[in-house]
Tab-separated table of C-alpha atoms in Angstrom:
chain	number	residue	atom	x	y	z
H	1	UNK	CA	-60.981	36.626	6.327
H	2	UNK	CA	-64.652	36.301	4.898
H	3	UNK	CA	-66.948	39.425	6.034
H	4	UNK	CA	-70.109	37.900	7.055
H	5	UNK	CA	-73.408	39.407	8.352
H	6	UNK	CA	-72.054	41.385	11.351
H	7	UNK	CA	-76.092	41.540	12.371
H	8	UNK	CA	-78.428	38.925	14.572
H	9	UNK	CA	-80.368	38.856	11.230
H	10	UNK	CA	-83.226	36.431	9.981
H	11	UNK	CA	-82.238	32.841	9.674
H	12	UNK	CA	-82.032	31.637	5.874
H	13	UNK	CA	-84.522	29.582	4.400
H	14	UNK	CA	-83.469	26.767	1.858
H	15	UNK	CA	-83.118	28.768	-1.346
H	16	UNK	CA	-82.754	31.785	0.729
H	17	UNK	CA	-79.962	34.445	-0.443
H	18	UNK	CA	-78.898	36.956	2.392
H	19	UNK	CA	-78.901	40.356	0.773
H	20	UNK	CA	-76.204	41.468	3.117
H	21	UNK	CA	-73.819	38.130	3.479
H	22	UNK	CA	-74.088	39.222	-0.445
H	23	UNK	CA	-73.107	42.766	0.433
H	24	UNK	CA	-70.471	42.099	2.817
H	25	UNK	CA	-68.892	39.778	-0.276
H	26	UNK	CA	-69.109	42.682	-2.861
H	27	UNK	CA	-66.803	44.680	-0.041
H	28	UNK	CA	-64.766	41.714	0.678
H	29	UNK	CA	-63.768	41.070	-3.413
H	30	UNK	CA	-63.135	45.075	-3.887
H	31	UNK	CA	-60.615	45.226	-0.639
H	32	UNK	CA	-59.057	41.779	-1.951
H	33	UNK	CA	-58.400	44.175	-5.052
H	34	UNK	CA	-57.773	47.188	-3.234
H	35	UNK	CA	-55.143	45.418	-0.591
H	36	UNK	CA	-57.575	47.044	1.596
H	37	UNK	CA	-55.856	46.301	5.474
H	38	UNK	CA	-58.539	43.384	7.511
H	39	UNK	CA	-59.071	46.056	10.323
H	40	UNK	CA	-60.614	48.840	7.339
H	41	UNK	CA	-63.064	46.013	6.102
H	42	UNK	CA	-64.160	44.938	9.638
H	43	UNK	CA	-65.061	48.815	10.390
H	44	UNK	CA	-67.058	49.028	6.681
H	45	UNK	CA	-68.819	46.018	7.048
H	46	UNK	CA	-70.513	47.116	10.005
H	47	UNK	CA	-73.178	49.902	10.154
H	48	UNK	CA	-72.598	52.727	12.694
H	49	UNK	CA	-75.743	52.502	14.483
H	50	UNK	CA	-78.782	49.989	13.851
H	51	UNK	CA	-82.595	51.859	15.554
H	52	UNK	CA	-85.678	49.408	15.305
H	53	UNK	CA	-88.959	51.089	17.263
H	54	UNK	CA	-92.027	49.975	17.931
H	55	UNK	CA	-94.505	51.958	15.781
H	56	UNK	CA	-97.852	51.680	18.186
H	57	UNK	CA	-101.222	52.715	15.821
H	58	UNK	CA	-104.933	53.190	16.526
H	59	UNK	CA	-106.371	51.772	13.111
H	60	UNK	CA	-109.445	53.230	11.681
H	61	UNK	CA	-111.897	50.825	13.274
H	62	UNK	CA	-110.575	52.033	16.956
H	63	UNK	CA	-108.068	48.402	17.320
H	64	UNK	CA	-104.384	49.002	17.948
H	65	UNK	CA	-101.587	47.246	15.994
H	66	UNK	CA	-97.735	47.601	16.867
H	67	UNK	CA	-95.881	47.758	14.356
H	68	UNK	CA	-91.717	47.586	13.797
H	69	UNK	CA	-89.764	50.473	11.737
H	70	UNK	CA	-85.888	50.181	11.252
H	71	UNK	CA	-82.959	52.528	9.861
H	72	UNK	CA	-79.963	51.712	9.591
H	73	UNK	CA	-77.089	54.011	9.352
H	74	UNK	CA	-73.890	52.348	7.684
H	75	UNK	CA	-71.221	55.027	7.492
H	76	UNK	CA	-71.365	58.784	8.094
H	77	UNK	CA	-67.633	59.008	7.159
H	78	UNK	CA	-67.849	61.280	4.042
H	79	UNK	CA	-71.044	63.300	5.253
H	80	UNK	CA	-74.414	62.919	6.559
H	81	UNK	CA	-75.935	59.081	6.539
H	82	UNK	CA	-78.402	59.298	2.837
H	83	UNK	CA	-80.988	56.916	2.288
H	84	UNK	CA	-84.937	55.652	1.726
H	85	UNK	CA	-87.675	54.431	3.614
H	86	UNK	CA	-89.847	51.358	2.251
H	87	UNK	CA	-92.770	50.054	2.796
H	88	UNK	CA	-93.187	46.796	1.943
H	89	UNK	CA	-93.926	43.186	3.514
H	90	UNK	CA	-90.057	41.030	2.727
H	91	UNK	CA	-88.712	44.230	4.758
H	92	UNK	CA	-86.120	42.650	7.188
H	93	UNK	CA	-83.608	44.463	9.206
H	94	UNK	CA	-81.016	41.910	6.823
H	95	UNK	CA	-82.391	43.682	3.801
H	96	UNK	CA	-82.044	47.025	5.105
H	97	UNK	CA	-78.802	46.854	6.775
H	98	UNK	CA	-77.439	45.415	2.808
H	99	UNK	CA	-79.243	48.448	1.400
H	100	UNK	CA	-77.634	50.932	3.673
H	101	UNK	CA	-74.485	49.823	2.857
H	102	UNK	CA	-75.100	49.609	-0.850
H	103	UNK	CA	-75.659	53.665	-0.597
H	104	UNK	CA	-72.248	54.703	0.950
H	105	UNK	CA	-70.697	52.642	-1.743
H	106	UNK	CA	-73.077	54.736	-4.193
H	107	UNK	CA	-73.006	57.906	-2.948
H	108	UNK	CA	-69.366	57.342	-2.775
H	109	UNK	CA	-69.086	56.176	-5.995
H	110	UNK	CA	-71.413	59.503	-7.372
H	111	UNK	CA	-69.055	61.637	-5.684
H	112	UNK	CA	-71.879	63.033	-3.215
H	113	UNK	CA	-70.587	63.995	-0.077
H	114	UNK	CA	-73.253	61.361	2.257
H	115	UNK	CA	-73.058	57.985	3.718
H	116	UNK	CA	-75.738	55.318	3.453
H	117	UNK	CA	-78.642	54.682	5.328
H	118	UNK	CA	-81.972	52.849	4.988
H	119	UNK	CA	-85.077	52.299	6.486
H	120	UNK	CA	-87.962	50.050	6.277
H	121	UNK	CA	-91.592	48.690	7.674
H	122	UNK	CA	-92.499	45.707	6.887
H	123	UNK	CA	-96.133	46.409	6.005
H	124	UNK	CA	-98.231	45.901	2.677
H	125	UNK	CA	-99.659	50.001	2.654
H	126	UNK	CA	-102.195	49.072	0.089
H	127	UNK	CA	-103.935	46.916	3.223
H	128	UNK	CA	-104.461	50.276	4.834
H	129	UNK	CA	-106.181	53.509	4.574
H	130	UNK	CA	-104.403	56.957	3.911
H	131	UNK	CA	-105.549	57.963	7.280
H	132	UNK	CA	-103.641	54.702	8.949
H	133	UNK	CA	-100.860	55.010	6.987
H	134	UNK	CA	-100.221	58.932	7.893
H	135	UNK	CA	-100.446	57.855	11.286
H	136	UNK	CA	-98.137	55.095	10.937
H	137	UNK	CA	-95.536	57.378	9.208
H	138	UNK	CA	-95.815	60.337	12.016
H	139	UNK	CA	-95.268	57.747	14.783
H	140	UNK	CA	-91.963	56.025	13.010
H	141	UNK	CA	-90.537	59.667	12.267
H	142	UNK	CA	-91.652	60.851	15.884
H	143	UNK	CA	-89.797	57.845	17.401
H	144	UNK	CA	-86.468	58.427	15.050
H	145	UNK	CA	-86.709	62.077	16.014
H	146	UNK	CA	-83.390	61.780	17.581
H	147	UNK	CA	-81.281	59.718	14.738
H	148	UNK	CA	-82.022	62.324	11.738
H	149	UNK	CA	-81.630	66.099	10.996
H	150	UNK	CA	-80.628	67.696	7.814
H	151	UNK	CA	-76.946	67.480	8.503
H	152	UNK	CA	-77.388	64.019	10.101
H	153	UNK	CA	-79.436	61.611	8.092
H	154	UNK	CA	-82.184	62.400	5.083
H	155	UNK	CA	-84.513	60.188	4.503
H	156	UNK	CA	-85.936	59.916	0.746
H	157	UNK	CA	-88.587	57.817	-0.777
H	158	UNK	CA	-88.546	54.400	-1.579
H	159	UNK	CA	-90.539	51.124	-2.205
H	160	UNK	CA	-93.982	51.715	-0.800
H	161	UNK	CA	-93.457	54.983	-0.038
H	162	UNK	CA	-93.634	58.815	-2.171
H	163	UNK	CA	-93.749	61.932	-1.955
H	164	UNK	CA	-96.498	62.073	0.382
H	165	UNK	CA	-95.139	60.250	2.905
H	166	UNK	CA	-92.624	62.547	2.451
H	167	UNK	CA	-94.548	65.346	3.119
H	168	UNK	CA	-95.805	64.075	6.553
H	169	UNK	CA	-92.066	63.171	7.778
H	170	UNK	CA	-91.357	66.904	7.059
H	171	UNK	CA	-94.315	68.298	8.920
H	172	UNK	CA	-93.630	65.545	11.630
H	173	UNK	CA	-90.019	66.822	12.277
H	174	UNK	CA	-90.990	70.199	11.988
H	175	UNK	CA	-93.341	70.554	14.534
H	176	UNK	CA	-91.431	68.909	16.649
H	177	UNK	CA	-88.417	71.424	16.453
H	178	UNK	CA	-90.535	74.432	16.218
H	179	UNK	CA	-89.646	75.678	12.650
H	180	UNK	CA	-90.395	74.396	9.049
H	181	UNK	CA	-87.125	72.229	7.683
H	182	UNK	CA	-87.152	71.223	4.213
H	183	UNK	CA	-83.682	69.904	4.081
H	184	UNK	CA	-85.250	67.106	6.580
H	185	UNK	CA	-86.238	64.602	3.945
H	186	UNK	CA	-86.112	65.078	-0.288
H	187	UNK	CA	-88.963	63.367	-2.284
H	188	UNK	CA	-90.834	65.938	-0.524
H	189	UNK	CA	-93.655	67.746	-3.040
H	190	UNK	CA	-92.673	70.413	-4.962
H	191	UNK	CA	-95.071	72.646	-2.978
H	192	UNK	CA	-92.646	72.423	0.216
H	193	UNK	CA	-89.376	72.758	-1.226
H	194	UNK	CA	-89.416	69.209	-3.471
H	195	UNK	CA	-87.334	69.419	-6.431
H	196	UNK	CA	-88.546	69.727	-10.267
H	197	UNK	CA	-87.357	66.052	-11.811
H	198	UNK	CA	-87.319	64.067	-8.860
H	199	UNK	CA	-90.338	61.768	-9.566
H	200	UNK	CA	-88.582	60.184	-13.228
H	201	UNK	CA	-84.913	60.736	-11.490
H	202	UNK	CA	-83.955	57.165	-10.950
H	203	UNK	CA	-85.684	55.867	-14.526
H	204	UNK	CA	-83.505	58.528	-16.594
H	205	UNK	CA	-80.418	57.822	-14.665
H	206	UNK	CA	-81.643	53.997	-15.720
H	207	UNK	CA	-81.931	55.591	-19.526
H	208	UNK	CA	-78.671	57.690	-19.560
H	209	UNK	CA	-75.967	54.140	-18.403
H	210	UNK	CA	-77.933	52.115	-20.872
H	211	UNK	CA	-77.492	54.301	-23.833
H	212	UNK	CA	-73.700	54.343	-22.727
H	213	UNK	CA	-73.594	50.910	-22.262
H	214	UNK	CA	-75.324	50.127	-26.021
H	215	UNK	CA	-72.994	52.915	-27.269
H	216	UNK	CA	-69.954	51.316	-25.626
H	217	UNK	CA	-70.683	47.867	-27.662
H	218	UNK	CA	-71.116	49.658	-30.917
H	219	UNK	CA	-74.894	49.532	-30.804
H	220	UNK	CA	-77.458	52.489	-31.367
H	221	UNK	CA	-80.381	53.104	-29.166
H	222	UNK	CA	-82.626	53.325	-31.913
H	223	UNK	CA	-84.114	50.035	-32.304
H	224	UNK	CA	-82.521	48.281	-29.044
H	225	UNK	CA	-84.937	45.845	-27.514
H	226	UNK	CA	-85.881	46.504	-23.827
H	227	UNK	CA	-87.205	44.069	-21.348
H	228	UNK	CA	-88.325	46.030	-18.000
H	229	UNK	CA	-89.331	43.873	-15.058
H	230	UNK	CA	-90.959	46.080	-12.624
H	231	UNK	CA	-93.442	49.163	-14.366
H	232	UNK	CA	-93.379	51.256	-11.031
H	233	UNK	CA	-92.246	54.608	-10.685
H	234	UNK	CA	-88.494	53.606	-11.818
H	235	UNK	CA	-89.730	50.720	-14.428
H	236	UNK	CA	-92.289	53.117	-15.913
H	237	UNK	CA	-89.816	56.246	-16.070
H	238	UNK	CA	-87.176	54.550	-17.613
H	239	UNK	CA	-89.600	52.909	-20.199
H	240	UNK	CA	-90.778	56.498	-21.084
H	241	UNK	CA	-88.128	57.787	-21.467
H	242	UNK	CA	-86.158	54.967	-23.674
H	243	UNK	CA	-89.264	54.664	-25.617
H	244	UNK	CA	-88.731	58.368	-26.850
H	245	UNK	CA	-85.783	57.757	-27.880
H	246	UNK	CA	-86.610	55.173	-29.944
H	247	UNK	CA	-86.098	52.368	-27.970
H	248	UNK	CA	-88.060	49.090	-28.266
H	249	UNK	CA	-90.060	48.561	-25.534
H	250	UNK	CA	-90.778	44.322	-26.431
H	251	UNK	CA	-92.279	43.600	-22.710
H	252	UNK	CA	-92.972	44.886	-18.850
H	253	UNK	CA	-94.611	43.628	-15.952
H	254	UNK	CA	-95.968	44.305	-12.492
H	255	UNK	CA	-96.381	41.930	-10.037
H	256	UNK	CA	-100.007	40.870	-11.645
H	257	UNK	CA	-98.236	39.676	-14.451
H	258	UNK	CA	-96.640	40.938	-17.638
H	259	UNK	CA	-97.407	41.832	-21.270
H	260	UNK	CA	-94.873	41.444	-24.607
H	261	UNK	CA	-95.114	42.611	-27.844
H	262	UNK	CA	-92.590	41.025	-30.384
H	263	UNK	CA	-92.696	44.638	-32.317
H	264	UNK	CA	-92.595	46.773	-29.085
H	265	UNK	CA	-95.298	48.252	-26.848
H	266	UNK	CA	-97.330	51.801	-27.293
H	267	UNK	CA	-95.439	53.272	-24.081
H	268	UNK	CA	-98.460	56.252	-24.395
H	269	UNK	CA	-100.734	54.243	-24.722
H	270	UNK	CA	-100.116	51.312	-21.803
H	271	UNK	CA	-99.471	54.502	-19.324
H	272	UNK	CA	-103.101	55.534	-19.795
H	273	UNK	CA	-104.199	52.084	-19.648
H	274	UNK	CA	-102.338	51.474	-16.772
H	275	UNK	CA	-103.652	54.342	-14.925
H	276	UNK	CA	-107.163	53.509	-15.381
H	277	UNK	CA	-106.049	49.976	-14.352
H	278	UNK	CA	-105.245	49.994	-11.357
H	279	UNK	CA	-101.121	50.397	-12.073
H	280	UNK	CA	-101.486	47.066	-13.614
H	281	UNK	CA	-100.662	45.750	-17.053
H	282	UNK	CA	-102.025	42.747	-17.330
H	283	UNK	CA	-104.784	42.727	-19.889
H	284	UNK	CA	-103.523	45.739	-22.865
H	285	UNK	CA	-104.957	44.922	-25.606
H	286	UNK	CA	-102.208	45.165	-28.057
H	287	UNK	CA	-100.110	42.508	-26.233
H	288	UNK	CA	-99.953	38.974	-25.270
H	289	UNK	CA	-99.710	37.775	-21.909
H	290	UNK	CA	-96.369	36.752	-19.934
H	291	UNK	CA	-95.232	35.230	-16.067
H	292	UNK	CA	-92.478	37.578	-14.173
H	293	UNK	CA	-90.558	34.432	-14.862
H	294	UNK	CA	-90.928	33.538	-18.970
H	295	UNK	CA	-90.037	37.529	-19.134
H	296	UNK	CA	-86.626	37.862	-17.411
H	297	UNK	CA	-85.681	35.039	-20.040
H	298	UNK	CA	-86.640	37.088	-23.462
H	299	UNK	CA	-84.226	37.118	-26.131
H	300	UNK	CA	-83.452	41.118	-26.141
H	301	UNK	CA	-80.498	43.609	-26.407
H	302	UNK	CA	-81.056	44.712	-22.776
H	303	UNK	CA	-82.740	43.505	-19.614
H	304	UNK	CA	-83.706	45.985	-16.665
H	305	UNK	CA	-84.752	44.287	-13.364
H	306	UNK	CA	-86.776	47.026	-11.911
H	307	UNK	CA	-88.640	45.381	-8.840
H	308	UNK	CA	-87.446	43.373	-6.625
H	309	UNK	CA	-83.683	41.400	-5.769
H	310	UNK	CA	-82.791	38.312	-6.338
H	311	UNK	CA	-84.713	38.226	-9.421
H	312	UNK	CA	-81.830	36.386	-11.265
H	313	UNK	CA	-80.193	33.736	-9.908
H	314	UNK	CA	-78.296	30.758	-10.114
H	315	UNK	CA	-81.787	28.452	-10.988
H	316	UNK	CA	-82.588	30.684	-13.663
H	317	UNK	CA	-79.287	32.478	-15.362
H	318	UNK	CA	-78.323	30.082	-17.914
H	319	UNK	CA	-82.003	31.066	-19.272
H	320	UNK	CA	-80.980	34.665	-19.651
H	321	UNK	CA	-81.038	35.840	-23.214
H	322	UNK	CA	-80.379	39.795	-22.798
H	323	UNK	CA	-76.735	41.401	-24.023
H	324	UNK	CA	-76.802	43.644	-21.089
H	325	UNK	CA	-78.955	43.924	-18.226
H	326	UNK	CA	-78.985	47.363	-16.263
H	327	UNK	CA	-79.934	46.431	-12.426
H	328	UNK	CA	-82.768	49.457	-11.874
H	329	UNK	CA	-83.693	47.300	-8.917
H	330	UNK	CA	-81.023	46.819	-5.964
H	331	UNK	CA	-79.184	43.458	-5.604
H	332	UNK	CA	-81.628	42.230	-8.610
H	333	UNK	CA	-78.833	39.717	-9.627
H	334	UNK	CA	-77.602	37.511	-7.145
H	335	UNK	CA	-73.494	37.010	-6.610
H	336	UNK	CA	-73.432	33.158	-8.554
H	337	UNK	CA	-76.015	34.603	-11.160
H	338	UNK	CA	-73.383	37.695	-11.811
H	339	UNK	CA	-70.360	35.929	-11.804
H	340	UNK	CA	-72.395	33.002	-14.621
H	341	UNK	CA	-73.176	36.289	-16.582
H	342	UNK	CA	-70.089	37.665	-16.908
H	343	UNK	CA	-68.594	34.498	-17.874
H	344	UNK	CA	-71.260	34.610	-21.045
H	345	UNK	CA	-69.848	37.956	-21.727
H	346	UNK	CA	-73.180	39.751	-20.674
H	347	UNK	CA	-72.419	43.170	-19.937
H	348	UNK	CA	-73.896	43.793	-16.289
H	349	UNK	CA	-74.618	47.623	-15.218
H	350	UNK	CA	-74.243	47.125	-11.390
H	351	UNK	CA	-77.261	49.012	-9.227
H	352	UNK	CA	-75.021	51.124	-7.673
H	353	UNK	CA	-74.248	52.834	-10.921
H	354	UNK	CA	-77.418	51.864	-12.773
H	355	UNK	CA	-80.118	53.212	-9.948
H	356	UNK	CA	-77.978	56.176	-8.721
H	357	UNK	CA	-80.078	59.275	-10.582
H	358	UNK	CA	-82.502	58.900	-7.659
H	359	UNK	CA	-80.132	59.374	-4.944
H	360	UNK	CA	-77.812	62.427	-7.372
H	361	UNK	CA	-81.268	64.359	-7.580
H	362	UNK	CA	-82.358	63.424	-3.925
H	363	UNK	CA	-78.849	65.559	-3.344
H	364	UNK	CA	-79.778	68.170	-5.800
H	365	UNK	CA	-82.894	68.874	-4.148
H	366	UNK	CA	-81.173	69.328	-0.792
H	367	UNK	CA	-78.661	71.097	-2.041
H	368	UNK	CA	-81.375	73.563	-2.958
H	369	UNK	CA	-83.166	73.259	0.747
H	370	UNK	CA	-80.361	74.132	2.622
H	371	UNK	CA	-79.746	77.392	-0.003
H	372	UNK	CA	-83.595	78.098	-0.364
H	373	UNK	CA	-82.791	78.470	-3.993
H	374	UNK	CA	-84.555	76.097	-6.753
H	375	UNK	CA	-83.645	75.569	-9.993
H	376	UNK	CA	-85.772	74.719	-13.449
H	377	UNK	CA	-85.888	70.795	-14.755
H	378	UNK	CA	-83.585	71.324	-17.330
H	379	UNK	CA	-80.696	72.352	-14.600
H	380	UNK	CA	-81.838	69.702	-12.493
H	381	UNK	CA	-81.632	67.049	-15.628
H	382	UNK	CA	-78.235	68.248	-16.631
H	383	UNK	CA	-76.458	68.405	-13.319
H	384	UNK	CA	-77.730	65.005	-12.651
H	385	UNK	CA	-76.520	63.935	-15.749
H	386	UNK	CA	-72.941	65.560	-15.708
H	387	UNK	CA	-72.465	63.447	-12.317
H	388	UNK	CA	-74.209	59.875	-13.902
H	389	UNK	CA	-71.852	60.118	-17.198
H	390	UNK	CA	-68.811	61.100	-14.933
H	391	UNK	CA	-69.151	58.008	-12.800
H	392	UNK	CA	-70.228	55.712	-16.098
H	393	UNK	CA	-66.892	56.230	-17.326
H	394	UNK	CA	-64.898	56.386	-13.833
H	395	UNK	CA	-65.971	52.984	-13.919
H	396	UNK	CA	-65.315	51.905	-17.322
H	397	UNK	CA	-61.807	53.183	-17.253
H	398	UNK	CA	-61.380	51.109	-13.671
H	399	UNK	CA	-62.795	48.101	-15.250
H	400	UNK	CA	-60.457	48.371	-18.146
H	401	UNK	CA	-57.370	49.368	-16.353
H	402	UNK	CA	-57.837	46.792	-13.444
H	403	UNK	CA	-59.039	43.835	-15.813
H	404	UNK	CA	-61.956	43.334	-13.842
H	405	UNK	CA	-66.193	43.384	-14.028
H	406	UNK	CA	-68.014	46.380	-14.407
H	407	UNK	CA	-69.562	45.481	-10.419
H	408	UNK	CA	-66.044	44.915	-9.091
H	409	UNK	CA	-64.352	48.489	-10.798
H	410	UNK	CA	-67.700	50.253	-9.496
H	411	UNK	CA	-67.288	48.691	-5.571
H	412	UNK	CA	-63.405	49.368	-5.726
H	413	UNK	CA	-64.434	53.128	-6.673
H	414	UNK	CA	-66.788	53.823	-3.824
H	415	UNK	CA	-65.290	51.123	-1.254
H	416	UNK	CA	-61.832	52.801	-2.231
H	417	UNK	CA	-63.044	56.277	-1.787
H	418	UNK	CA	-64.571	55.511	1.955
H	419	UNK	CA	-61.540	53.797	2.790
H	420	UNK	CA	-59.254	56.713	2.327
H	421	UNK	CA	-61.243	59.116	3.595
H	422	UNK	CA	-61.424	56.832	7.377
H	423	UNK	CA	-57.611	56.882	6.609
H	424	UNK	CA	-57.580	60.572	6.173
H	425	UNK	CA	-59.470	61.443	9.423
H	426	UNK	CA	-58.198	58.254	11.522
H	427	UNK	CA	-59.984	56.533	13.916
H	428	UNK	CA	-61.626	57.973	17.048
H	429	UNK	CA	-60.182	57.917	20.051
C-alpha cells in the first residue's frame, strides 16, 4: 500500500514536491519497519479534523478583503492537538496538513504528551498594517473559537507570526469565554503568562543536536564551520548561540540575499547591523556577497536550512558540500535529496529532532499556565535540554540498533509511540 495525500489538496506544478505525499512516505517507510498493520497507517495518515474559514476584514482604507485561515488537527491520540500558526504567502492547506502531522510524530518523539496541529494564512503580513493584521488575527481565532481550548488544541507561533499575535489570540479567546486563559496559546509575552526562553527556544534546541552530532563524529565545536540559511528568529538564535561557543559562523542569509566570510562572521556585530537594516543582511561590511543558492553549496562542517522546505533537492544535492546538515527548517530536504545524502555518508539531523526546542518550551510554558507557577531561564533552558539530549540519543541508539538513517530511527520512535498508544485505547466505537 502507498499512503498518499488523503486531502483534495493543490494540484502539483512541474518541479513541484507535495510536502505531505512526502509526509505520508516518511510514515509509510517507518510502519514498513515497524510491521505497522495497513489499517494503523490509513488512520495516521489522515488528520482528525481539517477547519478552513473565511477570515472577512475591513482594511484600513474602509475596503473589505476575505481572506482564508486553516488548522489542521492530525491526531489528538496522546493529548491535546499542539501546533503553530503562519503567516505567509506558499501557505496551502497541503503544507499545513504535512506540518500537522510532522508535530505528532515530534511531540511524540519528545515524549510530550500532545498531538499535532497546524495552522496557516496565506498572506504576506509585511503588506499590511499592525492595525489590519490584529484584525485579521481576532477574526481567524473568533471563527476557530470552537476547535481550540487549553486542553484541546494550543496554538504557538510560527512563520509570520510572534508573540504578539499571540497576545491578541489570548485576549480574543478570553473575552469570548468570560475569563483570562493563558494556557490558550504559548508564545504569548512574558507579561501574560509567556515563558522566560521561549523567543531563542527552537535556535538552542538547533545548537544543543549539532554539538551532539559534531561530538558523535569525533569533532569539537570549537572551530566547526556553520552555514545558516534563514537569519530569522530560529536562524539568528541558533547562530548566537553557536557563535559563543566558538563556532564558525562562515555565511547566512535572508531572503534579500546572503553574506560569507571565509574566516567567520562578527555574530555581534551583523545582529546590530541587521537590526538597523531592516532584518536584512545583505550589505555588512565585513563580508562578501552570496545567492540563497551558491550558499546551501559551501564547503563547511555543518549546514542548517533555517527558512523554508524544499531547499535541497534532487537538482541541487550532489552540490552539497556540508558533513552534516541540521534541518532548523521543516521538510528543508526533500525525500530523493535525503536518501542522495545519506548515500554520501552526510549525517542528516531530521527536523523533527533538530527544530523540536520550540515545541519542548512551547510545553514548558503551558505547563506553567495551567499551574500559574513560572520558573527562571535557567530551569526553563535545562528542562528543555534534559528532554532534547534524551531524544538525541533515543534516536541514535534506534538508528544503530535498527541499521537504519537518523530520519527513519526518529519517525519509527514517534510513529511507533502513536501507534501503540491507538492500540492501547482501541478504536471508537
Amino acid at each position: 500500500m502507498v499512503l498518499k495525500s488523503p486531502l483534495p489538496i493543490e494540484p502539483e506544478t512541474p518541479g513541484h514536491i507535495c510536502p505531505l505525499d512526502q509526509a505520508c512516505s516518511y510514515l509509510q517507510d517507518a510502519g514498513k519497519e515497524l510491521n505497522l498493520d495497513p489499517g494503523v497507517l490509513a488512520i495516521l495518515s489522515h488528520p482528525r479534523k481539517v477547519v478552513t474559514v473565511s477570515i472577512p476584514v475591513k482594511l484600513d482604507n474602509g475596503q473589505i478583503q476575505v481572506l482564508t485561515g486553516h488548522r489542521v488537527q492530525h491526531s489528538d491520540i496522546l493529548g491535546p492537538y499542539k501546533g503553530g500558526i503562519r503567516y505567509h504567502p506558499a501557505v496551502t492547506l497541503g503544507e499545513v496538513s504535512a506540518l500537522a502531522m510532522l508535530m505528532t510524530w515530534k511531540c511524540a518523539l519528545l515524549g510530550i504528551p500532545y498531538g499535532g496541529a497546524k495552522g496557516g494564512i496565506a498572506i504576506n503580513p509585511q503588506s499590511y498594517s499592525v492595525g489590519e493584521l490584529e484584525r485579521i488575527t481576532r477574526r481567524y481565532i473568533s471563527e476557530l473559537i470552537k476547535d481550540i481550548g487549553p486542553s484541546v488544541d494550543i496554538p504557538a507561533p510560527d512563520m509570520g507570526t510572534s508573540a504578539r499575535e499571540m497576545a491578541w489570540m489570548m485576549d480574543t479567546y478570553s473575552v469570548n469565554v468570560g475569563h483570562a486563559v493563558p494556557g490558550i496559546v504559548t508564545g504569548k509575552p512574558l507579561s501574560i503568562g509567556g515563558s522566560l526562553g521561549r523567543e531563542k527556544a527552537t535556535g538552542r534546541g538547533v545548537m544543543i543536536i549539532v554539538r551532539e552530532a559534531l561530538a558523535e563524529r569525533g569533532k569539537p565545536l570549537t572551530g566547526a564551520r556553520v552555514v545558516i540559511q534563514g537569519f530569522g528568529n530560529v536562524g539568528h538564535a541558533a547562530a548566537e548561540l553557536l557563535h559563543q561557543l566558538g563556532a564558525k559562523i562562515i555565511a547566512v542569509s535572508t531572503g534579500a540575499g546572503g553574506i560569507f566570510a571565509t574566516n567567520g562572521l562578527d555574530i555581534p556585530a551583523l545582529t546590530a547591523y541587521r537590526a538597523k537594516n531592516h532584518r536584512s543582511v545583505v550589505g555588512f561590511p565585513q563580508a562578501v556577497a552570496i545567492s540563497n543558492v551558491d550558499l546551501l553549496t559551501l564547503p563547511c562542517d555543518v549546514l542548517i536550512p533555517a527558512a523554508l522546505e524544499n531547499q535541497i533537492t534532487r537538482e541541487n544535492v550532489n552540490q552539497v558540500q556540508a558533513e552534516i546538515v541540521a534541518e532548523a527548517a521543516n521538510g528543508p530536504v526533500t525525500l530523493a535529496a535525503n536518501q542522495s545524502l545519506e548515500a554520501r555518508g552526510v549525517t542528516v539531523l531530521p527536523d523533527i529532532l533538530t527544530n523540536a526546542g520550540g515545541v519542548v518550551v512551547s510545553y514548558l510554558e503551558w505547563v506553567q499556565g495551567l499551574s500559574y507557577v513560572f520558573w527562571d531561564e535557567e530551569r526553563v533552558n535545562h528542562e528543555m535540554e534534559k528532554l532534547m539530549l534524551q531524544a538525541y540519543h533515543q534516536v541514535i541508539q534506534q538508528s544503530k540498533s535498527r541499521q537504519i538513517s537518523l530520519r527513519l530511527a526518529a519517525y519509527t520512535l514517534g510513529v511507533g509511540r502513536v501507534a501503540q498508544a491507538l492500540a492501547d485505547r482501541g478504536l471508537y466505537p
